[in-house]
XYZ file of C-alpha atoms in Angstrom:
412
model
C 104.377 36.299 129.548
C 105.744 35.657 126.052
C 103.859 37.480 123.342
C 104.552 34.620 120.948
C 102.480 32.321 123.180
C 99.513 34.531 124.040
C 96.271 34.429 122.078
C 95.823 38.174 122.528
C 96.793 40.362 119.580
C 96.945 44.131 119.326
C 94.375 45.678 116.999
C 94.622 48.515 114.501
C 91.150 49.799 115.341
C 88.820 49.846 118.339
C 85.051 49.114 118.330
C 83.345 51.808 116.258
C 81.126 53.013 119.104
C 84.072 53.467 121.501
C 84.659 57.207 121.632
C 86.909 57.822 124.664
C 90.594 57.566 123.753
C 91.551 55.505 126.809
C 88.724 53.065 126.090
C 89.900 52.705 122.488
C 93.431 51.899 123.620
C 92.228 49.329 126.189
C 90.522 47.441 123.356
C 93.296 47.880 120.814
C 96.063 46.900 123.243
C 94.290 43.704 124.272
C 93.302 44.570 127.833
C 89.553 44.186 127.324
C 87.139 42.731 124.800
C 83.778 44.402 124.291
C 80.827 41.993 124.385
C 78.167 44.692 124.046
C 77.481 48.215 125.304
C 78.560 48.402 128.926
C 79.750 44.766 129.106
C 83.436 43.815 128.825
C 85.671 40.780 129.131
C 89.030 41.265 130.842
C 91.912 39.619 128.998
C 95.207 38.534 130.654
C 96.755 42.016 130.706
C 93.537 43.688 131.833
C 92.986 41.141 134.573
C 96.465 41.810 135.971
C 95.721 45.549 136.114
C 92.464 44.871 137.961
C 94.248 42.619 140.456
C 96.885 45.282 141.100
C 94.168 47.845 141.830
C 92.405 45.387 144.131
C 95.655 44.697 145.981
C 96.107 48.387 146.770
C 92.476 48.743 147.868
C 92.711 45.700 150.135
C 95.978 46.871 151.620
C 94.593 50.248 152.687
C 91.251 48.920 153.965
C 92.783 46.046 155.915
C 95.138 48.577 157.505
C 92.186 50.404 159.127
C 90.623 47.197 160.437
C 88.153 46.244 157.713
C 87.342 42.584 157.035
C 86.737 41.153 153.564
C 83.656 39.096 152.716
C 81.979 37.992 149.491
C 78.199 38.242 149.334
C 75.876 36.595 146.850
C 75.027 38.304 143.585
C 71.539 36.780 143.370
C 69.182 38.687 145.638
C 66.144 37.686 147.691
C 63.435 40.315 147.029
C 62.093 40.379 150.622
C 64.720 42.612 152.319
C 64.586 45.008 149.360
C 60.809 45.243 149.645
C 61.135 46.183 153.318
C 63.363 49.148 152.390
C 61.147 50.029 149.405
C 63.913 49.428 146.858
C 62.536 46.419 144.994
C 59.991 48.440 142.990
C 61.526 48.879 139.544
C 59.577 52.134 139.121
C 61.529 53.585 142.049
C 64.843 51.873 141.366
C 65.014 51.414 137.611
C 68.559 50.009 137.496
C 67.479 46.500 138.499
C 68.282 43.433 136.431
C 65.804 40.671 137.314
C 65.684 36.965 136.599
C 62.669 34.636 136.711
C 62.908 31.337 138.575
C 61.780 28.121 136.906
C 59.609 27.397 139.946
C 58.105 30.895 139.861
C 59.050 34.185 141.436
C 61.942 36.546 140.826
C 65.483 37.124 141.988
C 67.572 40.231 141.442
C 71.171 40.725 140.337
C 72.676 42.969 143.004
C 73.327 46.606 142.091
C 74.555 47.227 145.660
C 74.472 45.324 148.980
C 73.097 47.405 151.855
C 70.115 45.109 152.419
C 72.029 41.802 152.231
C 74.838 42.965 154.553
C 72.265 44.104 157.134
C 70.492 40.747 156.947
C 73.836 38.995 157.412
C 74.858 41.152 160.385
C 71.619 40.359 162.234
C 73.170 36.956 162.935
C 76.339 38.448 164.440
C 75.429 41.752 166.125
C 73.339 41.818 169.291
C 75.284 43.905 171.821
C 77.254 47.162 171.911
C 80.249 44.898 172.596
C 79.947 43.598 169.006
C 80.467 47.114 167.607
C 82.037 48.887 165.773
C 82.767 46.625 162.817
C 83.342 47.133 159.094
C 83.130 44.632 156.229
C 83.849 45.056 152.540
C 83.788 43.049 149.357
C 85.123 43.351 145.822
C 82.484 41.958 143.525
C 80.745 42.210 140.173
C 77.689 44.462 140.228
C 74.874 44.829 137.707
C 73.045 48.051 136.883
C 70.740 48.682 133.963
C 72.414 51.921 132.928
C 70.451 53.911 130.390
C 73.644 55.248 128.791
C 76.612 52.915 129.138
C 79.525 54.945 127.795
C 83.244 55.747 128.007
C 84.220 52.090 127.987
C 84.706 50.525 131.409
C 84.205 53.920 133.074
C 80.450 53.308 133.030
C 79.211 49.783 132.495
C 76.153 47.651 133.044
C 78.362 44.970 134.568
C 81.293 46.273 136.590
C 83.613 45.509 139.483
C 83.113 47.475 142.666
C 84.501 47.598 146.173
C 81.664 48.259 148.621
C 82.371 48.729 152.317
C 79.804 48.935 155.115
C 80.394 50.151 158.662
C 78.334 49.464 161.770
C 78.578 51.502 164.969
C 76.766 52.057 168.237
C 77.448 55.791 168.522
C 77.789 58.811 166.252
C 81.285 59.318 167.651
C 82.397 55.831 166.612
C 80.816 56.246 163.183
C 82.518 59.605 162.574
C 85.868 58.254 163.724
C 85.692 55.424 161.189
C 84.318 57.707 158.454
C 87.429 59.876 158.707
C 89.664 56.789 158.596
C 88.030 55.850 155.289
C 88.555 59.372 153.947
C 92.282 59.015 154.577
C 92.388 55.459 153.232
C 90.737 56.584 149.982
C 93.246 59.402 149.561
C 96.069 56.898 150.077
C 94.518 54.561 147.492
C 94.248 57.251 144.816
C 97.791 58.434 145.526
C 99.116 54.906 145.118
C 97.103 54.454 141.916
C 98.794 57.509 140.423
C 95.710 59.758 140.185
C 95.789 61.358 143.633
C 97.034 64.745 142.417
C 93.899 65.179 140.269
C 91.371 63.521 142.604
C 89.385 65.679 145.015
C 87.046 64.963 147.884
C 83.870 66.670 146.754
C 80.719 67.742 148.574
C 77.681 66.138 146.969
C 74.050 65.585 147.830
C 73.439 63.240 150.732
C 69.980 62.382 149.414
C 67.719 60.937 152.097
C 70.677 59.911 154.250
C 72.327 63.182 155.265
C 72.737 66.783 154.171
C 75.931 65.965 152.306
C 77.843 62.966 151.141
C 81.385 62.985 149.822
C 82.447 61.912 146.352
C 85.958 61.465 145.085
C 86.157 63.084 141.669
C 89.087 62.778 139.236
C 89.581 65.507 136.665
C 89.148 64.216 133.111
C 87.602 65.653 129.970
C 85.464 62.546 129.466
C 83.985 62.701 132.968
C 80.214 62.842 133.328
C 80.177 65.258 136.279
C 80.981 68.954 136.584
C 82.706 70.119 139.746
C 83.062 73.650 141.103
C 86.141 74.647 143.102
C 87.866 77.682 144.567
C 91.432 78.740 143.779
C 93.196 76.507 146.310
C 90.633 73.680 145.933
C 89.834 73.777 149.638
C 86.161 73.809 148.601
C 85.084 71.393 145.862
C 81.397 70.930 145.053
C 79.446 68.702 142.716
C 77.353 70.836 140.380
C 74.167 69.282 141.805
C 74.677 70.962 145.223
C 75.755 74.407 144.056
C 73.146 76.903 145.317
C 73.148 80.114 147.344
C 72.648 78.321 150.668
C 75.568 75.977 150.126
C 77.858 78.729 148.828
C 77.109 80.830 151.904
C 77.705 77.890 154.211
C 81.046 77.142 152.526
C 82.065 80.794 152.584
C 82.637 81.136 148.837
C 81.158 83.241 146.043
C 79.921 81.745 142.808
C 81.989 84.157 140.708
C 85.163 82.967 142.439
C 84.608 79.319 141.503
C 86.092 77.514 138.520
C 84.553 74.473 136.831
C 85.937 71.286 135.331
C 84.736 67.921 134.067
C 85.420 64.987 136.361
C 84.686 61.289 136.824
C 83.455 59.946 140.143
C 85.842 57.230 141.352
C 84.447 56.763 144.867
C 81.810 57.909 147.323
C 81.172 57.729 151.057
C 77.812 58.105 152.812
C 76.505 58.345 156.333
C 73.430 56.090 156.249
C 72.399 56.424 159.908
C 69.499 53.941 160.410
C 68.086 54.052 156.871
C 68.571 50.282 156.420
C 69.130 48.962 159.924
C 65.774 50.204 161.282
C 63.390 48.678 158.701
C 65.365 45.434 158.587
C 65.642 45.091 162.380
C 69.408 45.295 162.906
C 69.543 46.280 166.586
C 71.944 46.070 169.506
C 71.480 46.184 173.252
C 73.254 49.240 174.651
C 75.048 49.555 177.998
C 71.825 50.744 179.684
C 69.893 47.704 178.449
C 67.894 49.522 175.762
C 67.652 48.279 172.195
C 68.767 50.661 169.464
C 69.177 50.445 165.686
C 72.767 50.192 164.476
C 74.295 53.268 162.826
C 75.686 52.602 159.362
C 77.902 54.055 156.674
C 78.611 52.870 153.134
C 81.716 53.488 151.052
C 81.969 52.644 147.352
C 84.949 52.530 145.004
C 84.653 51.473 141.380
C 87.586 49.151 140.686
C 86.954 48.708 136.969
C 85.918 52.365 136.661
C 89.213 53.454 138.244
C 91.063 51.306 135.704
C 89.249 53.157 132.921
C 89.970 56.541 134.484
C 93.682 55.756 134.861
C 93.840 54.642 131.225
C 92.141 57.855 130.118
C 94.192 60.149 132.371
C 97.626 58.794 131.514
C 97.411 57.857 127.817
C 99.054 59.868 125.060
C 98.833 59.902 121.267
C 100.716 56.586 121.024
C 98.851 54.484 123.553
C 98.479 53.682 127.248
C 100.954 54.864 129.894
C 100.435 52.822 133.069
C 101.771 53.958 136.457
C 104.127 51.332 137.877
C 101.773 50.451 140.743
C 99.034 49.156 138.423
C 100.906 48.154 135.259
C 100.424 44.475 134.378
C 104.205 44.157 133.974
C 107.018 46.583 134.689
C 109.107 45.821 131.592
C 108.381 45.363 127.911
C 111.339 43.231 126.817
C 112.126 43.404 123.077
C 114.514 41.074 121.302
C 115.907 41.869 117.842
C 118.109 39.367 115.997
C 119.368 35.921 116.975
C 121.895 37.044 119.586
C 119.361 39.523 120.942
C 116.808 36.746 121.347
C 119.282 34.501 123.180
C 120.365 37.279 125.570
C 116.773 38.419 126.162
C 115.826 34.827 127.020
C 118.491 34.855 129.724
C 117.192 38.168 131.093
C 113.618 36.916 131.071
C 114.424 33.768 133.052
C 113.374 34.324 136.659
C 111.614 37.592 135.809
C 108.472 36.142 134.238
C 106.198 37.975 136.687
C 107.730 41.365 135.890
C 108.347 41.281 132.148
C 106.230 41.004 129.013
C 108.613 39.418 126.506
C 108.104 40.377 122.866
C 109.865 37.368 121.361
C 107.755 37.396 118.189
C 109.231 37.065 114.727
C 108.148 40.606 113.845
C 109.727 43.800 112.569
C 111.358 46.098 115.166
C 108.955 48.915 114.250
C 105.956 46.690 114.984
C 107.400 45.697 118.346
C 108.122 49.310 119.299
C 104.634 50.452 118.267
C 103.033 47.683 120.324
C 105.200 48.533 123.315
C 103.905 52.109 123.218
C 100.308 50.998 122.724
C 100.437 48.521 125.618
C 102.052 51.159 127.813
C 104.313 49.339 130.284
C 106.629 51.599 132.340
C 109.920 50.549 130.664
C 110.897 49.169 127.251
C 114.121 47.145 127.273
C 115.661 46.598 123.833
C 118.184 43.785 123.327
C 119.398 43.755 119.719
C 122.326 42.252 117.875
C 123.605 45.749 117.053
C 123.352 46.956 120.653
C 125.127 43.872 121.952
C 127.975 44.433 119.501
C 128.292 47.939 120.980
C 128.193 46.567 124.557
C 124.887 48.304 125.194
C 121.303 47.595 126.198
C 118.750 50.340 125.610
C 116.000 51.214 128.090
C 113.207 53.715 127.363
C 110.919 55.134 130.041
C 107.390 55.143 128.593
C 106.042 58.152 130.489
C 108.812 60.557 129.462
C 110.534 58.988 126.460
C 113.864 59.261 128.286
C 116.420 56.731 127.003
C 119.376 55.246 128.850
C 121.959 52.674 127.869
C 123.605 50.131 130.133
C 126.743 48.063 129.680
C 125.886 44.436 128.988
C 127.973 42.886 131.764
C 126.408 45.147 134.404
C 122.802 44.858 133.293
C 119.831 43.059 134.783
C 116.153 43.996 134.733
C 116.373 44.669 138.456
C 119.028 47.378 138.213
C 117.140 49.767 135.913
C 117.284 53.174 137.567
C 115.680 56.335 136.158
């Protein structure tokens, strides 16, 4: 993409109510545009980051046999009434819409009920199980406190996965596959070293669920952990019974702020039983299907990565999610001509700053936008048979001889 052709401009200031540093940079660097509290538009650079995150998520889930679907956002109230989740007094995150002909529809905050209704058409026998289906879709939740930019929104992009099994053994086997897949995802996203599988409340579903929590000062959760982080607990489950069960003492635990970037639950028959999702077992008896659900906030993860990796100059994207690998800067007439030649055939990998702007402005924008490498082609460098490359994450600079250089041979 040529910066001279894009409508997106970098900004000197972020929205006044944006307090998290990563969220400020996402606005200033032209990744997102804030419509209102908790509601954001994704601009060309931001959309490419989202798609890169989705690609990694899909890759890992498809590898363990999951199938992708796309369910409707508008929701029929009837299944939700059967599970007692339509009542706004009990589930106050609903957004509702009135129909012209009368009645209401909901905007989906999650999809347990709809996926169960769908599966009733395709599951009837133990031979149809186990199966797992996921989607990546916009969700709507009436958050009381939308904050920290895209880390907590009222409209957000989520991957939700649902598993269906005939036996506890099959459910547990798949549950552990998802645990590993999530760890692979966070590693590939560049936040794996600071993301921990955390014991949390299982609510009405099970004694415990598991959250994936990433350490960050702007996180909304507090986690407790022992020295080697073999035991990590959400603050909400820390009590004497749990500590005894985990074999740890409260005084030996440290605390830190963290942001939840994923969660996995054993649902058992919480939704399948009231909605009538059954299968005929080998002995001819009918049984409710056993379920699990597995969430991962795609847009939230983008916000967490931005917050975790940024510095005092701007964003610092890991290569796996960066919208482009190279920020190509031309300075001077000969620099522009040579940079044009480099850019040809590399349009998908380079953001080309071909603007008629001062070098200092281009360098400042390159640091704000945060691509992995800045490549500087200037008249002066060309006269010295050199092209300068700066690695954004470390500031390390290398020079290459002109005749030997291409964007593909950068090696740090």
